[in-house]
Each structure stands twice: as C-alpha cells, then as structure tokens.
Amino acid sequence: MCDTPHTKAWFMSEMQKSLAGLPSEYIREVLSDFEEHFDAGILNGESEDEICVRLGDPKIIGEQLRQEAVQSGADVTEPSETPPLTAQPRPSTPPLISGQTPRQGPPPFTNQGPPPPPPPIRTASSANGSRSGGCLRQLVMFCVLAFFNLVVVLGPWIGVAAVLFSMWFVAIALILSGILCIAAGIIAPMMVFDWITLYTPLSYFNAIMAGIALISGGILLFYAITLLNKGFYKLTARYLHWNCKAMG
Amino acid sequence: MNTQLKKGALELCVLAVLHRQDCYGYELVSKISHQVDITEGTIYPLLRRLKNDGLLTTYLKESSEGPPRKYYQITEEGIRMKAALVEEWDAFVTGVNLIVKEGDPHV
C-alpha cells in the first residue's frame, strides 16, 4: 500500500469499490460522511495523507459498513463474503461481562440482537406461511393436482411425446431414402441390367433431384423437431414448476 | 490491544462523548482517538449502527467554514444505554484490576 498515494480521492474510490452492490442511497450517505471528515481534517491543518492513515484501510471499513447495512435490513444486491449469520458475533460489542443479569430496562448488550449464538438476520428469518393450516392445505392441493394430472394431463402428454418421438424416425427415414434415391440415380446408369433400359436418362436426373429434396426435407424436419422438443420440454418443466408452486 | 475489547469499549466512548455534547463526525472521532489508539474509520460503521438502534440521532447544522455539517446527538435511550454500559465497564475493570494487580484470594 506504500506505493499508492494516500489521497482523499484514493480513499473515496477504494471505499466506493468496497461498498459495491449496496443501495446507492446508502453509498452516497457513507461517502458524504467521509467527505465531511476529510474537509474538517483539512481545515484542521491535517494533510490528506495523514487523514488517510488515521482513518485506516478503506476495505476493512467498507466491509464493516457492508455488514452493518445487511444487518439493518438494507436491500443488498451483492452478497458479502462473510455473511453476518455465520460470522462471529456482530463486530461491535461482545458482552464485556458474561453472566451479568440486567437490572432494569433494556438489558445492555441485547439491543444488538440476541447474545451468542450469532443473531439471525431479521430479513432471513421470514419462514414460509403458517404451520398447521399450511400442511393440510398442501395435502389437499397435492391430491387435487395428482388426480387432475393423472386423468386429464397424462394421456394427452404421452400422446404428444410419442408423436414428437416418432418424428425423429420420420426425419431419419426421409434422409435415408433421399440418400438411396441419389445413389440410385448415380449408380444405376453405370450398371448394365436388362431392366435398366426401361428408364430414360431423365429418370436418373429426377431420381437425384428427388433424393436431394428428400434429404433437405429430412434435415428441415430434424431442425423443426429439435425446436419442438425444446418447447415441449420447457412447457413440461413450467407445468411441473407451477404444480410445485400451487402446492406451496 | 485486544480488538474485541476495544470494540466493546468504543460504543461506551462514543455515547459518553456525545452525552457531554453533540459532535460532528471528525470532532467525535478525534476526541476518542486522542485518548484511545483506534482505527478512526471504524467509528463510522459504529455510528451508523448506533443510529439504527435508536441510541443516536443526526442533524445538519450550518457551518461557517463550509457546507452544513452532520452532527450526532445522543437520545434518551442512548443515555440509558450509556449508564448501563458504564456500570458494566466499571464492574469489569474493577474485577480485572483486582485479579491482575492485587490477586483475588478466591481465584
């Protein structure tokens, strides 16, 4: 760190970097606090470098600010590497004295959250819905959905899936027959059999053209099936997902 | 010096200073760092937390030397908290001193 000049600009830039992902309003406030600090320090006759040294490492300060932001329930878009949940107890006050029972009013170190084990984030502790009513509702939904799926959805789904599956073979067949046609068109004139003479040269040309058409048809069908399959897959997935969500 | 111990005491220091008078950021930080060897920058996250917990409030006050400054002010709850912390701190320091300097016969 000795090579980078410790200027106010450097400090503010480092601070901003270490706060990346936090709400912009929060960042703005924090930076403005430090701006004020620098201004007051300079007015007091200190140099930017001295102020930087006394303030300390902006990365560390930024990390503490980030933890504070998360614990105060700010909407953090970028997760910090040390989630307050599993980190040590909040970076500020560990109980100075253990085992001291509070005498009156709010017990001293508890407004920061329950004493160790580390307090859960307020935002993270919102569990899903109520307990007993939810279970019964889930069971009912499951039965209804299962019935509906079996009777109404499954049959047609199998039908569509079968059709899509068979299309693969149709595409393969098209391409194979196309190849055979071309082969026939090319090879046949070279062979001398009695029955070949029935065919005019145009037939061979036709055969080759027909072959090309078949192959292209096959390839197009192949491509179409790929798309259809993907769509069908996605539809199925979304339907299943909807099922899960409906059950809660 | 033990960082955890410092952090615990820092909250008490902040509240104690602000109990005597309202301060702006730099002023508060300087007062504390003159007596206790700390990383000044870490006071600011602490101030934010104390404000979120309702122990401090802030207000802007016009300054003759530039833009308005943000002043920190202790709240009623902050005063109560400070009193409780002082009690704990006194008991703690007394206990530690007893053990270290004179030796507790029960230990």
XYZ file of C-alpha atoms in Angstrom:
355
model
C 0.000 0.000 0.000
C 3.010 2.303 0.294
C 3.199 2.901 -3.444
C -0.297 4.290 -3.842
C -0.546 7.882 -2.712
C -2.973 8.164 0.125
C -5.149 10.928 -1.111
C -8.742 11.687 -0.394
C -9.613 10.634 -3.931
C -7.897 7.313 -3.449
C -9.687 6.710 -0.161
C -13.088 7.591 -1.563
C -12.544 5.438 -4.620
C -11.459 2.447 -2.544
C -14.405 2.976 -0.220
C -16.804 3.095 -3.129
C -15.369 -0.106 -4.529
C -15.738 -1.969 -1.286
C -19.356 -0.833 -0.986
C -20.302 -2.017 -4.454
C -23.681 -3.666 -4.557
C -25.183 -1.795 -1.653
C -28.081 0.597 -2.254
C -26.879 3.750 -3.945
C -28.513 5.947 -1.335
C -26.556 4.174 1.375
C -23.285 4.544 -0.505
C -23.976 8.200 -1.120
C -24.556 8.806 2.567
C -21.427 6.986 3.620
C -19.242 8.771 1.089
C -20.677 12.105 2.139
C -19.775 11.335 5.758
C -16.188 10.699 4.788
C -16.118 13.781 2.552
C -17.099 15.794 5.590
C -14.425 14.074 7.638
C -11.736 14.962 5.133
C -12.960 18.528 4.801
C -12.917 19.007 8.551
C -9.496 17.416 8.830
C -8.012 19.596 6.131
C -9.497 22.645 7.801
C -7.804 21.469 10.947
C -4.465 21.572 9.194
C -4.011 17.885 8.515
C -2.845 16.568 5.161
C -4.922 14.121 3.150
C -2.270 11.507 3.711
C -2.374 11.918 7.481
C -6.147 11.700 7.466
C -5.998 8.543 5.375
C -3.523 6.903 7.709
C -5.612 7.693 10.765
C -8.831 6.562 9.134
C -7.384 3.205 8.262
C -7.927 0.698 5.490
C -10.997 1.653 3.434
C -11.528 -2.002 2.541
C -11.869 -3.011 6.170
C -14.123 -0.067 6.958
C -16.177 -0.841 3.861
C -16.564 -4.427 4.983
C -17.855 -3.313 8.378
C -20.246 -0.915 6.711
C -21.469 -3.681 4.477
C -22.135 -5.918 7.455
C -23.942 -3.102 9.187
C -26.017 -2.459 6.074
C -27.047 -6.077 5.785
C -27.885 -6.375 9.442
C -30.012 -3.271 9.326
C -32.027 -4.939 6.606
C -30.869 -2.877 3.661
C -31.521 -4.414 0.292
C -28.155 -5.817 -0.637
C -27.749 -6.994 -4.198
C -24.272 -8.376 -3.849
C -23.745 -10.882 -1.069
C -20.806 -10.159 1.167
C -18.251 -12.860 1.586
C -18.764 -13.003 5.303
C -22.484 -13.326 5.870
C -23.253 -11.971 9.321
C -25.156 -15.167 10.034
C -22.120 -17.332 10.256
C -19.512 -14.761 11.112
C -18.501 -14.135 14.667
C -20.885 -12.157 16.781
C -21.523 -8.688 15.434
C -18.301 -6.767 15.021
C -19.188 -4.312 17.743
C -19.933 -5.198 21.265
C -19.338 -8.587 22.729
C -20.583 -8.665 26.301
C -17.929 -7.139 28.490
C -19.085 -9.268 31.354
C -20.639 -12.640 30.888
C -23.259 -13.848 33.270
C -24.284 -10.426 34.478
C -28.040 -10.248 34.612
C -29.613 -6.916 33.695
C -31.139 -4.949 36.474
C -33.578 -2.601 34.838
C -34.831 -1.567 31.460
C -33.357 -2.968 28.244
C -30.504 -5.293 29.155
C -27.290 -3.704 27.838
C -25.985 -5.790 25.036
C -29.212 -7.228 23.769
C -30.477 -4.407 21.621
C -27.874 -5.534 19.166
C -29.640 -8.836 18.821
C -29.689 -11.958 20.982
C -26.385 -12.812 22.650
C -24.292 -15.567 21.069
C -25.179 -17.729 19.142
C -24.986 -15.089 16.442
C -28.304 -13.398 15.779
C -30.084 -14.354 12.562
C -30.698 -11.561 10.080
C -34.181 -10.217 10.503
C -34.840 -10.436 6.792
C -33.709 -14.029 6.531
C -35.835 -15.319 9.313
C -39.115 -14.887 7.465
C -40.147 -18.506 7.054
C -42.890 -19.617 4.714
C -46.504 -19.296 5.890
C -48.213 -20.706 8.907
C -47.642 -24.229 10.135
C -50.647 -26.443 10.738
C -53.075 -24.820 8.294
C -50.424 -24.894 5.598
C -49.822 -28.621 5.876
C -53.451 -29.556 5.412
C -53.784 -27.150 2.530
C -50.722 -28.643 0.936
C -52.116 -32.135 1.264
C -55.415 -31.157 -0.325
C -53.672 -29.385 -3.157
C -51.472 -32.394 -3.724
C -54.451 -34.747 -4.034
C -56.321 -32.429 -6.358
C -53.306 -31.893 -8.562
C -52.413 -35.583 -8.609
C -55.932 -36.513 -9.663
C -56.060 -33.834 -12.315
C -52.646 -34.726 -13.652
C -53.358 -38.431 -13.899
C -56.762 -38.196 -15.503
C -56.593 -35.145 -17.670
C -52.997 -34.283 -18.353
C -51.101 -37.527 -18.554
C -52.892 -39.085 -21.532
C -52.502 -36.187 -23.942
C -48.974 -35.586 -22.710
C -47.977 -39.133 -23.593
C -49.614 -38.721 -26.981
C -47.699 -35.575 -27.813
C -44.467 -37.016 -26.528
C -44.952 -40.125 -28.673
C -45.617 -38.092 -31.792
C -42.524 -35.992 -31.224
C -40.510 -39.116 -30.624
C -41.666 -40.766 -33.799
C -40.879 -37.662 -35.795
C -37.226 -38.379 -35.238
C -37.593 -41.596 -37.179
C -39.566 -39.901 -39.921
C -36.737 -37.435 -40.334
C -34.177 -40.217 -40.423
C -36.249 -42.133 -42.916
C -36.523 -39.108 -45.165
C -32.826 -38.574 -45.160
C -32.067 -42.256 -45.780
C -34.479 -42.516 -48.654
C -33.067 -39.344 -50.079
C -29.611 -40.838 -49.993
C -30.862 -44.001 -51.636
C -32.552 -42.040 -54.400
C -29.422 -40.155 -55.180
C -27.432 -43.319 -55.071
C -29.852 -44.975 -57.452
C -29.745 -42.030 -59.784
C -25.975 -42.094 -59.919
C -25.191 -45.758 -59.856
C -27.964 -47.187 -61.999
C -26.749 -45.771 -65.305
C -23.422 -47.384 -64.619
C -24.925 -50.785 -64.249
C -25.994 -52.752 -67.225
C -29.037 -54.778 -66.451
C -31.887 -55.697 -68.742
C -34.463 -53.740 -66.799
C -32.385 -50.579 -66.676
C -33.090 -49.818 -70.279
C -36.684 -49.079 -69.356
C -35.544 -45.832 -67.747
C -34.676 -42.744 -69.721
C -31.788 -40.517 -68.755
C -34.283 -38.060 -67.398
C -35.349 -40.587 -64.787
C -31.877 -40.644 -63.362
C -31.849 -36.880 -63.157
C -35.242 -36.976 -61.497
C -34.044 -39.527 -59.043
C -31.142 -37.376 -57.987
C -33.337 -34.325 -57.633
C -35.896 -36.306 -55.660
C -33.117 -37.539 -53.440
C -31.883 -34.036 -52.753
C -35.423 -32.932 -51.972
C -35.914 -35.811 -49.573
C -32.672 -35.128 -47.783
C -33.416 -31.434 -47.396
C -36.884 -32.303 -46.161
C -35.361 -34.644 -43.652
C -32.898 -32.063 -42.419
C -35.583 -29.417 -42.091
C -37.764 -31.822 -40.187
C -34.849 -32.642 -37.951
C -34.384 -28.991 -37.148
C -38.086 -28.472 -36.581
C -38.224 -31.418 -34.224
C -35.337 -30.064 -32.213
C -37.231 -26.821 -31.689
C -40.490 -28.589 -30.945
C -38.787 -30.849 -28.489
C -37.196 -27.951 -26.662
C -40.502 -26.155 -26.485
C -42.278 -29.250 -25.250
C -39.577 -29.794 -22.653
C -39.860 -26.236 -21.403
C -43.634 -26.441 -21.287
C -43.482 -29.616 -19.251
C -40.931 -28.105 -16.892
C -43.010 -24.987 -16.405
C -46.115 -27.013 -15.782
C -44.351 -29.076 -13.155
C -42.959 -25.926 -11.577
C -46.440 -24.428 -11.488
C -47.609 -27.595 -9.791
C -44.979 -27.222 -7.113
C -45.812 -23.580 -6.534
C -49.524 -24.307 -6.343
C -48.811 -26.736 -3.574
C -46.944 -24.029 -1.720
C -4.522 -4.160 22.211
C -7.282 -6.725 22.039
C -9.594 -5.675 19.201
C -12.717 -7.190 20.639
C -12.244 -5.407 23.908
C -11.673 -2.149 22.069
C -14.802 -2.575 20.017
C -16.859 -3.187 23.107
C -15.479 -0.141 24.827
C -15.783 2.057 21.762
C -19.543 2.140 21.933
C -19.299 3.349 25.505
C -16.777 6.003 24.464
C -18.979 7.302 21.678
C -22.002 7.534 23.918
C -20.021 9.129 26.710
C -18.612 11.852 24.473
C -21.965 12.584 22.893
C -23.611 12.678 26.274
C -21.469 15.660 27.142
C -22.036 17.470 23.868
C -23.231 16.995 20.307
C -20.368 16.488 17.872
C -19.799 16.284 14.175
C -18.034 13.226 12.780
C -14.465 14.420 12.646
C -14.738 16.064 16.024
C -16.066 12.936 17.705
C -13.512 10.691 16.064
C -10.645 12.983 17.045
C -11.728 13.232 20.652
C -11.749 9.476 21.017
C -8.593 8.763 19.055
C -6.669 11.244 21.168
C -7.193 9.067 24.182
C -7.537 5.621 22.747
C -5.497 4.103 19.935
C -8.083 3.100 17.370
C -8.628 2.916 13.615
C -10.672 6.048 13.238
C -12.576 4.886 10.200
C -14.239 2.049 12.079
C -16.126 4.540 14.217
C -18.341 5.445 11.289
C -19.916 1.984 10.891
C -20.386 2.021 14.638
C -22.140 5.378 14.464
C -24.473 4.053 11.779
C -25.338 1.070 13.901
C -25.970 3.147 16.990
C -28.201 5.403 14.968
C -30.119 2.418 13.592
C -30.549 1.142 17.120
C -32.013 4.459 18.172
C -29.215 5.442 20.511
C -28.220 8.447 18.407
C -29.811 10.858 16.026
C -28.240 13.170 13.495
C -28.995 16.649 12.307
C -27.418 19.132 9.960
C -26.050 22.356 11.294
C -24.806 25.279 9.306
C -21.091 25.774 9.485
C -19.225 28.998 8.962
C -16.395 27.088 7.364
C -18.228 25.364 4.557
C -21.252 23.178 3.819
C -23.559 22.192 6.688
C -22.121 19.534 8.942
C -23.788 16.389 10.204
C -23.973 16.430 13.989
C -24.542 13.383 16.146
C -26.753 13.643 19.194
C -27.432 11.121 21.900
C -31.033 10.078 22.524
C -32.852 9.240 25.740
C -32.339 5.594 25.067
C -28.705 6.298 24.314
C -28.322 7.917 27.714
C -29.870 4.890 29.379
C -27.628 2.571 27.430
C -24.584 4.627 28.329
C -25.438 4.418 32.009
C -25.797 0.663 31.816
C -22.533 0.321 29.909
C -20.707 2.481 32.409
C -21.884 0.258 35.216
C -20.799 -2.854 33.411
C -17.496 -1.298 32.454
C -16.732 -0.184 35.997
C -17.514 -3.582 37.402
C -15.472 -5.234 34.685
C -12.436 -3.032 35.084
C -12.560 -3.305 38.850
C -12.737 -7.060 38.634
C -9.895 -7.326 36.160
C -7.732 -4.971 38.166
C -8.345 -6.955 41.286
C -7.253 -10.132 39.614
C -4.261 -8.640 37.888
C -2.874 -6.292 40.478
C -3.807 -7.453 43.883
C -4.892 -11.017 43.233
C -8.286 -12.324 44.246
C -7.848 -14.739 47.179
C -10.700 -16.836 45.787
C -9.016 -17.358 42.416
